[in-house]
mmCIF file with all atom_site columns, C-alpha atoms in Angstrom:
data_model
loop_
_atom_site.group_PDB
_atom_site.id
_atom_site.type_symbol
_atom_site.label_atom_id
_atom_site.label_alt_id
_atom_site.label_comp_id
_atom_site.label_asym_id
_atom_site.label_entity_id
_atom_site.label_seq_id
_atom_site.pdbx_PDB_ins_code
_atom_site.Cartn_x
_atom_site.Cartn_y
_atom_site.Cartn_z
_atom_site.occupancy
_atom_site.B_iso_or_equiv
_atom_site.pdbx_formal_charge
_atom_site.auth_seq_id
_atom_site.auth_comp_id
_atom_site.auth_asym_id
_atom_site.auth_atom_id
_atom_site.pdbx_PDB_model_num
ATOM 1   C CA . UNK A 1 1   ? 81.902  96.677  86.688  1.00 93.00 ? 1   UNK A CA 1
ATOM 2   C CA . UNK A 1 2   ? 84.046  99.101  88.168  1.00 96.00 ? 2   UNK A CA 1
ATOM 3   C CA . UNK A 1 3   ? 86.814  101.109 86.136  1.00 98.00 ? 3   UNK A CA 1
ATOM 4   C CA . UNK A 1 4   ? 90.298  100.901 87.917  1.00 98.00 ? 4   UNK A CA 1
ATOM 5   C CA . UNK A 1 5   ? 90.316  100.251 91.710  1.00 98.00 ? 5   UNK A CA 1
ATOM 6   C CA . UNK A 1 6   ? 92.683  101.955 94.021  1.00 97.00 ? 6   UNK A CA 1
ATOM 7   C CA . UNK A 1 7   ? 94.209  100.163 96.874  1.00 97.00 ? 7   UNK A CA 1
ATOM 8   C CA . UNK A 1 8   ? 96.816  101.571 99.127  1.00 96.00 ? 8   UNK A CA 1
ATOM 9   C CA . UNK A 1 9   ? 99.942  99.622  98.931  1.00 94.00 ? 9   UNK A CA 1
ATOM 10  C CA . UNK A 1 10  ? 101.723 101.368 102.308 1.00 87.00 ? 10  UNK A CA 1
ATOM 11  C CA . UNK A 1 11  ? 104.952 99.128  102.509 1.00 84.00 ? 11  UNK A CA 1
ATOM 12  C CA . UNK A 1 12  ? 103.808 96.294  100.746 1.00 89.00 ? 12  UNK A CA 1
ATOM 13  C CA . UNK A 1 13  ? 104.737 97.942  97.326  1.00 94.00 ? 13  UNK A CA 1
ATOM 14  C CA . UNK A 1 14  ? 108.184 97.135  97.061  1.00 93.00 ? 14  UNK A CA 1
ATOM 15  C CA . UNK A 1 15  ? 106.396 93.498  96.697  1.00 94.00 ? 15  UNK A CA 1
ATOM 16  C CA . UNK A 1 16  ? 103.594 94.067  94.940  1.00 97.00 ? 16  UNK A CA 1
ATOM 17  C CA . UNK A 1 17  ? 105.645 95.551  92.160  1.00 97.00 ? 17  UNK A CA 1
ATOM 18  C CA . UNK A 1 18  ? 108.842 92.988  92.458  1.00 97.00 ? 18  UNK A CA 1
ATOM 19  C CA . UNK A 1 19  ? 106.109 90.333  92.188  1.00 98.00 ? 19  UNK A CA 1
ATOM 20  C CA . UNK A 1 20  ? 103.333 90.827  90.053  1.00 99.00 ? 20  UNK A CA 1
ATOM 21  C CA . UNK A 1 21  ? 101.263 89.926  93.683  1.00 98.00 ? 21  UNK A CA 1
ATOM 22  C CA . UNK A 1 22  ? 98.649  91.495  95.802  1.00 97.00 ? 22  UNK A CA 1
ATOM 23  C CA . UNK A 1 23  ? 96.925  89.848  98.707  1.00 95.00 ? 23  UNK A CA 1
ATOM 24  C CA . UNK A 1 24  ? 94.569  90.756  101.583 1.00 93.00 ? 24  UNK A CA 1
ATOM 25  C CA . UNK A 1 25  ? 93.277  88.867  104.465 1.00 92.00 ? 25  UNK A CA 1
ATOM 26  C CA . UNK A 1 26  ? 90.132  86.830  103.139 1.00 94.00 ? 26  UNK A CA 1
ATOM 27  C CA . UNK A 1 27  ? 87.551  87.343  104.080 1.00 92.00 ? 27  UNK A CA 1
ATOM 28  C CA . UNK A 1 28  ? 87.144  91.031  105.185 1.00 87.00 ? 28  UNK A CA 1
ATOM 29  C CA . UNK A 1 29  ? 84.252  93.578  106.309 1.00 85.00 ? 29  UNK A CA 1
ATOM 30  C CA . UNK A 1 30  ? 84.847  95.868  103.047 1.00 85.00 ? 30  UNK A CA 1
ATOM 31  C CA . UNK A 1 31  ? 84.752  94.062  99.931  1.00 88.00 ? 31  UNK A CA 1
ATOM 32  C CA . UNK A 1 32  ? 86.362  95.595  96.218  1.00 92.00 ? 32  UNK A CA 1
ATOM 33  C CA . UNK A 1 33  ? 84.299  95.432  93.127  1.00 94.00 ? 33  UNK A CA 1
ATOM 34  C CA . UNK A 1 34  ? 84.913  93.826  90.523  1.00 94.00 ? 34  UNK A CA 1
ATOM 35  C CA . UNK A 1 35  ? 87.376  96.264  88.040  1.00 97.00 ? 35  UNK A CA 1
ATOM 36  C CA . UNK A 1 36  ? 88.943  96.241  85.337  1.00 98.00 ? 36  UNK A CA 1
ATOM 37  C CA . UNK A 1 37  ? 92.350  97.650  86.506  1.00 99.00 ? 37  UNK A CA 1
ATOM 38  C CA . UNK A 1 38  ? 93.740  97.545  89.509  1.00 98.00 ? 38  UNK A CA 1
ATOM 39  C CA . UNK A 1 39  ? 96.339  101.081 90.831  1.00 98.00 ? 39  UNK A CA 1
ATOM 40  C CA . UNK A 1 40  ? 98.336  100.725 94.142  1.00 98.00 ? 40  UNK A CA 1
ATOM 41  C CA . UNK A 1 41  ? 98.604  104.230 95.749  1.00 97.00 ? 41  UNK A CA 1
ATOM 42  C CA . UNK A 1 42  ? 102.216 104.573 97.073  1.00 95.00 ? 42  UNK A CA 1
ATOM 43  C CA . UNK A 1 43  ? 103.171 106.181 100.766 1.00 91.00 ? 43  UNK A CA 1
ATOM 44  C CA . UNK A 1 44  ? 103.124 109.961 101.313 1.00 89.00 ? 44  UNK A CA 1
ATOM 45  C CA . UNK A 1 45  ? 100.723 110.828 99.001  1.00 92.00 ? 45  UNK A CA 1
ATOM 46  C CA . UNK A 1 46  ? 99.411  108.226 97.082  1.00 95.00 ? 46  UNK A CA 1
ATOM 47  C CA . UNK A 1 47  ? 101.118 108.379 93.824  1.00 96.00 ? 47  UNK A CA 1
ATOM 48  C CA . UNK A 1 48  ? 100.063 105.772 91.358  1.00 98.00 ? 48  UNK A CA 1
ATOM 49  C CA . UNK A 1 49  ? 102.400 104.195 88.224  1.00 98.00 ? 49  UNK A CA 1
ATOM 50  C CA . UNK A 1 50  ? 100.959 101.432 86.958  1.00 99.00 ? 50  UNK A CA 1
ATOM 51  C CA . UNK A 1 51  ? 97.400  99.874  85.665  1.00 99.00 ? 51  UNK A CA 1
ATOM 52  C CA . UNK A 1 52  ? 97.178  96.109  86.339  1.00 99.00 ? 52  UNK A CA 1
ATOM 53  C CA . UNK A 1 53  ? 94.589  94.006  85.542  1.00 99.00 ? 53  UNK A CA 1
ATOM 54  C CA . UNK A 1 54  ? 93.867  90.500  87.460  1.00 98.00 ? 54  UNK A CA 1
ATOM 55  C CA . UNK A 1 55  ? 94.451  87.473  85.687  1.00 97.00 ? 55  UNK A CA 1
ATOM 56  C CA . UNK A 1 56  ? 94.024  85.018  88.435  1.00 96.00 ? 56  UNK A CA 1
ATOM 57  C CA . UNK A 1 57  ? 92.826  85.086  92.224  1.00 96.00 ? 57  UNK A CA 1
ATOM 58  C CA . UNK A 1 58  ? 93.576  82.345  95.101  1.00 97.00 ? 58  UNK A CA 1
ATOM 59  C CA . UNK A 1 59  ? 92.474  81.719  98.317  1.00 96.00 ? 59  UNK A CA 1
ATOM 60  C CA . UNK A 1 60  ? 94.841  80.519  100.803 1.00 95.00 ? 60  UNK A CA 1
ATOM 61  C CA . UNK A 1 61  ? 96.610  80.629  104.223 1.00 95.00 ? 61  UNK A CA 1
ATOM 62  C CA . UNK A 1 62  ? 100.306 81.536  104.018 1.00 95.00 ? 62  UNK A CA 1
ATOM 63  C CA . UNK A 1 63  ? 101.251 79.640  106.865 1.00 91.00 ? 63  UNK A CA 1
ATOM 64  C CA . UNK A 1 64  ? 99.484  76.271  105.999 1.00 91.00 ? 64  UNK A CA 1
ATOM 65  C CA . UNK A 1 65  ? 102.607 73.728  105.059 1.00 89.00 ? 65  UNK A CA 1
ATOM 66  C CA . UNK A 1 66  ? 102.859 72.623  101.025 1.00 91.00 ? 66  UNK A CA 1
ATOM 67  C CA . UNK A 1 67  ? 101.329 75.380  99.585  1.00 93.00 ? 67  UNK A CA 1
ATOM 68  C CA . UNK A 1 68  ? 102.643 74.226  96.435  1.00 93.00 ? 68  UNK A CA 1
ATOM 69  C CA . UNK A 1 69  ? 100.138 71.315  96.540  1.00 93.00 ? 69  UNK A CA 1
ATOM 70  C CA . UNK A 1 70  ? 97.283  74.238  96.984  1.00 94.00 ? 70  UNK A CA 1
ATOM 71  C CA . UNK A 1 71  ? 98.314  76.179  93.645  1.00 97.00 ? 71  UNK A CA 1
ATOM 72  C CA . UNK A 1 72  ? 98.504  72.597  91.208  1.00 94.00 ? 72  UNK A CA 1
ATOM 73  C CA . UNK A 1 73  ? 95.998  74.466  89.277  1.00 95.00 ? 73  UNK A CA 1
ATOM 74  C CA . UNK A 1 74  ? 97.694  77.760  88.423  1.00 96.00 ? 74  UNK A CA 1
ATOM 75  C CA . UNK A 1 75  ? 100.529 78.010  85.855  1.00 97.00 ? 75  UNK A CA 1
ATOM 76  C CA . UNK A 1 76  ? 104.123 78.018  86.954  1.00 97.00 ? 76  UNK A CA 1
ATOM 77  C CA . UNK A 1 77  ? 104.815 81.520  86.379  1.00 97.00 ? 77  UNK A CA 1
ATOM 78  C CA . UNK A 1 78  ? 101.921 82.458  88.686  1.00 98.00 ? 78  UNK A CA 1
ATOM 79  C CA . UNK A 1 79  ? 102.660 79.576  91.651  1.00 97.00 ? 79  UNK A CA 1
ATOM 80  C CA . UNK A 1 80  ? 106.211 80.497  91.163  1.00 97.00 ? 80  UNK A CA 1
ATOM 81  C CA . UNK A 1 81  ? 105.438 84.469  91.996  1.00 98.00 ? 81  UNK A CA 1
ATOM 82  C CA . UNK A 1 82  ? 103.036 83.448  94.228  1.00 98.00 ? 82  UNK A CA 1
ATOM 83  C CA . UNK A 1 83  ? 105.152 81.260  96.820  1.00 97.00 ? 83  UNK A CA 1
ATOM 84  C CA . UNK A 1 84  ? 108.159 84.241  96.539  1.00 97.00 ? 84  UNK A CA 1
ATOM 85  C CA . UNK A 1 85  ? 105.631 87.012  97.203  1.00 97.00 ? 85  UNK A CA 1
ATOM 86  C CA . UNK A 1 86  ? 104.900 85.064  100.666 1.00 95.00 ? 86  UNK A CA 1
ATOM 87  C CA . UNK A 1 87  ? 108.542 84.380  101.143 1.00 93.00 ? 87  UNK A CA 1
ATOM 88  C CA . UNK A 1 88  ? 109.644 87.493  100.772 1.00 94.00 ? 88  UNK A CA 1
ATOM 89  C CA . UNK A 1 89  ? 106.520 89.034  102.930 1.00 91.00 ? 89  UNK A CA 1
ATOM 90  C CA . UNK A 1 90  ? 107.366 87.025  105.635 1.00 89.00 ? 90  UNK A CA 1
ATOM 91  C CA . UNK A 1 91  ? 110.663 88.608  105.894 1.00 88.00 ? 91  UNK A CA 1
ATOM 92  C CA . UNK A 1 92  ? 109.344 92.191  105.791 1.00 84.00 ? 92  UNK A CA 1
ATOM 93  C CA . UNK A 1 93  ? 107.854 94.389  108.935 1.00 80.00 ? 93  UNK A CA 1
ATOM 94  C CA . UNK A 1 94  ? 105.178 94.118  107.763 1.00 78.00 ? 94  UNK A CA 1
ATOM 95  C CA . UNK A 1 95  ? 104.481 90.573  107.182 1.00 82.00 ? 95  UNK A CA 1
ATOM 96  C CA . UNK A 1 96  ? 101.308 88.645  107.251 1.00 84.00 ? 96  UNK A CA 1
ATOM 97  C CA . UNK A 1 97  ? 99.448  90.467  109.744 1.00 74.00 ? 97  UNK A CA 1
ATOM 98  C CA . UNK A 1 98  ? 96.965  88.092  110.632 1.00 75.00 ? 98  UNK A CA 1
ATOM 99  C CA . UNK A 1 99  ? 98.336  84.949  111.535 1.00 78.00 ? 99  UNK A CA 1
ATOM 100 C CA . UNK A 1 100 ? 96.782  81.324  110.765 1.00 84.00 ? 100 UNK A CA 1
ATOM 101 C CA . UNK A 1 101 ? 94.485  83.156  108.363 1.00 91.00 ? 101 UNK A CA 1
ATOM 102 C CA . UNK A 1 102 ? 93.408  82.957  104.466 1.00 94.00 ? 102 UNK A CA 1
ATOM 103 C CA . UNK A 1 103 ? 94.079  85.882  102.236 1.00 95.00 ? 103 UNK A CA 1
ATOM 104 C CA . UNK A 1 104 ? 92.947  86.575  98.735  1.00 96.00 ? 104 UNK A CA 1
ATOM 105 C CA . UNK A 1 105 ? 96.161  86.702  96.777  1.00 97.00 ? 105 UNK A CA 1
ATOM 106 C CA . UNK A 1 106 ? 95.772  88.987  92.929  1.00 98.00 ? 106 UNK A CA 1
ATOM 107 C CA . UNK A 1 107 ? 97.951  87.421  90.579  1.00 99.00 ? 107 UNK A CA 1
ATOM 108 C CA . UNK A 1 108 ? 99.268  90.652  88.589  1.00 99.00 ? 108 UNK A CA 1
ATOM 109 C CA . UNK A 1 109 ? 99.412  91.754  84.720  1.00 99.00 ? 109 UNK A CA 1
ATOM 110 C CA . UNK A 1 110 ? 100.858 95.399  84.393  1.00 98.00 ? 110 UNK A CA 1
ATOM 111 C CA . UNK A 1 111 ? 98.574  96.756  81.590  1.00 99.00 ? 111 UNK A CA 1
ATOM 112 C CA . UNK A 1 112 ? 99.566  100.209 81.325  1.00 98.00 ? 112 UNK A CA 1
ATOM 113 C CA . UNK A 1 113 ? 102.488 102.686 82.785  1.00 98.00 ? 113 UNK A CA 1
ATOM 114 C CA . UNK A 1 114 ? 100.976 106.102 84.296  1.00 99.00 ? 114 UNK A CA 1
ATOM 115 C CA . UNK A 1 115 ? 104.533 108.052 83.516  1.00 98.00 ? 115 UNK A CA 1
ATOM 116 C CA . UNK A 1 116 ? 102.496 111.191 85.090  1.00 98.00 ? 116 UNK A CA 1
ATOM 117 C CA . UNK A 1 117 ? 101.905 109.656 88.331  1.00 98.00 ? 117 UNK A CA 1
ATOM 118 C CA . UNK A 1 118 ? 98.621  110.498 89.557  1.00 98.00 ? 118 UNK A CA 1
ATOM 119 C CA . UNK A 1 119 ? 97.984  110.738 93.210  1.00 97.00 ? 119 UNK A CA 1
ATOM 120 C CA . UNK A 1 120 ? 94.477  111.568 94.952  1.00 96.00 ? 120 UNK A CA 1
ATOM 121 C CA . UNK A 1 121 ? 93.281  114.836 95.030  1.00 94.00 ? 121 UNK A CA 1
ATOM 122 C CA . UNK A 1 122 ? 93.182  115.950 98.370  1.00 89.00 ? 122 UNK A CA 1
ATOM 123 C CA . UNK A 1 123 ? 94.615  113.343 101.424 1.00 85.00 ? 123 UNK A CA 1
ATOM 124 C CA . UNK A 1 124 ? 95.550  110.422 100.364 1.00 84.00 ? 124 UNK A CA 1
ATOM 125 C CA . UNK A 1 125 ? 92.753  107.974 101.837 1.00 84.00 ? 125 UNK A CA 1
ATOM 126 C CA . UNK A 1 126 ? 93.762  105.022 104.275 1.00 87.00 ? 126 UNK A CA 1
ATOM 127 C CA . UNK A 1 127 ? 90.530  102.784 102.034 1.00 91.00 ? 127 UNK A CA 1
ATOM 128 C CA . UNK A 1 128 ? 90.493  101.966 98.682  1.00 95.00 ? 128 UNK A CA 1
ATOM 129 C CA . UNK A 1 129 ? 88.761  104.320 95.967  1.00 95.00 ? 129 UNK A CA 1
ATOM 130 C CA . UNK A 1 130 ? 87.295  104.025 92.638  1.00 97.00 ? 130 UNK A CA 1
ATOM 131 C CA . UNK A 1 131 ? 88.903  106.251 89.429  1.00 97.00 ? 131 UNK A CA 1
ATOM 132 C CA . UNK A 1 132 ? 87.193  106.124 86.359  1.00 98.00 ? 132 UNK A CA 1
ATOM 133 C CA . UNK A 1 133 ? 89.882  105.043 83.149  1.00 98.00 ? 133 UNK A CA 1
ATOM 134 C CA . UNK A 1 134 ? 89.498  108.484 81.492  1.00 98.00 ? 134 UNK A CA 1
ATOM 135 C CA . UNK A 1 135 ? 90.027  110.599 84.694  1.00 98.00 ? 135 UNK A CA 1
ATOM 136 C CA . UNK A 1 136 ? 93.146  108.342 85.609  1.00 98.00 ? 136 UNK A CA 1
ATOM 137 C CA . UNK A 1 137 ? 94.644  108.099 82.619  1.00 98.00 ? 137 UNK A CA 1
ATOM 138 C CA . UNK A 1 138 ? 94.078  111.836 81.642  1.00 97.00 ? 138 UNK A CA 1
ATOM 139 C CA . UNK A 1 139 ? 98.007  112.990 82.533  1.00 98.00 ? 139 UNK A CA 1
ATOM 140 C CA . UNK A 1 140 ? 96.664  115.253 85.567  1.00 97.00 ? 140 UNK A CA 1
ATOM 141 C CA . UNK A 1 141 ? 98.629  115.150 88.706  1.00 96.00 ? 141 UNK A CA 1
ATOM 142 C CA . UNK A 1 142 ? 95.594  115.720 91.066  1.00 96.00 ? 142 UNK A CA 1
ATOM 143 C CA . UNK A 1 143 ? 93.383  113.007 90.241  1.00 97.00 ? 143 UNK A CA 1
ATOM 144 C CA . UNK A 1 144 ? 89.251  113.272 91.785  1.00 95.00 ? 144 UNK A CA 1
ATOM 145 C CA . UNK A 1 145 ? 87.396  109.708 92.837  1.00 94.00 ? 145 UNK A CA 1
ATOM 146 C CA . UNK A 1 146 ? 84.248  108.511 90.944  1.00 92.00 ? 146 UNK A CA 1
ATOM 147 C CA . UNK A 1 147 ? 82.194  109.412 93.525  1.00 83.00 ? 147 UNK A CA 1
ATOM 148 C CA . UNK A 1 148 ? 82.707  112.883 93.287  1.00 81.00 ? 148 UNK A CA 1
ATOM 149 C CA . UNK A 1 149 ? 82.819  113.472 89.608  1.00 70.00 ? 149 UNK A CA 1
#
């Protein structure tokens, strides 16, 4: 198991963090593994501010009708975020980008602030990258990916 995962959020953040919510389109060519935390990297050079860890995952389309009916089995806090997350998606340029398609949808537990607000050393990659805890958590501005430690 991985460390802490690092996704770029581009202009999905503002949701991401008003939700608790992170989704993807489902299935995909590049695959994450498995982590323990999850950081989104923010525009314009990838700052990070929060550890979150995963406490449930869901497959669905957001355009299928009574989604409600497809989340009976999560809690209400999670449906609840869940179903606003799309809403509010949907109104945003950015949308759901692949239409009449399933996404993975991260249900969201902040776990711990990053008040130093690490950002990749270097350009700010358009993939997802791997941090170890220690490295990310260290208070450095610049922080350097697994792979190259």
């Amino acid at each position: 198991m991985r460390e802490v995962l690092s996704i770029p959020a581009g202009k999905t953040i503002k949701n991401i963090k008003g939700y608790g919510i992170h989704a993807f389109p489902y299935p995909r060519n590049t695959t994450y593994d498995q982590s323990q935390y999850i950081a989104f990297r923010a525009e314009k050079g990838g700052k990070m501010d929060m550890l979150y860890s995963v406490t449930n995952e869901v497959v669905l389309n957001p355009s299928d009708k009574n989604l409600e009916c497809k989340l009976h089995h999560l809690d209400d806090d999670s449906k609840d975020r869940i179903l606003r997350y799309i809403n509010a998606r949907k109104t945003t340029k950015f949308g759901f980008e692949k239409k009449n398609h399933t996404y993975k949808f991260f249900v969201l537990k902040e776990e711990q602030s990053l008040p130093h607000e690490p950002r990749p050393q270097g350009r700010n990659t358009a993939g997802h990258t791997y941090y170890t805890y220690e490295e990310i958590t260290c208070g450095k501005d610049e922080v350097i990916v697994q792979s190259k430690l």
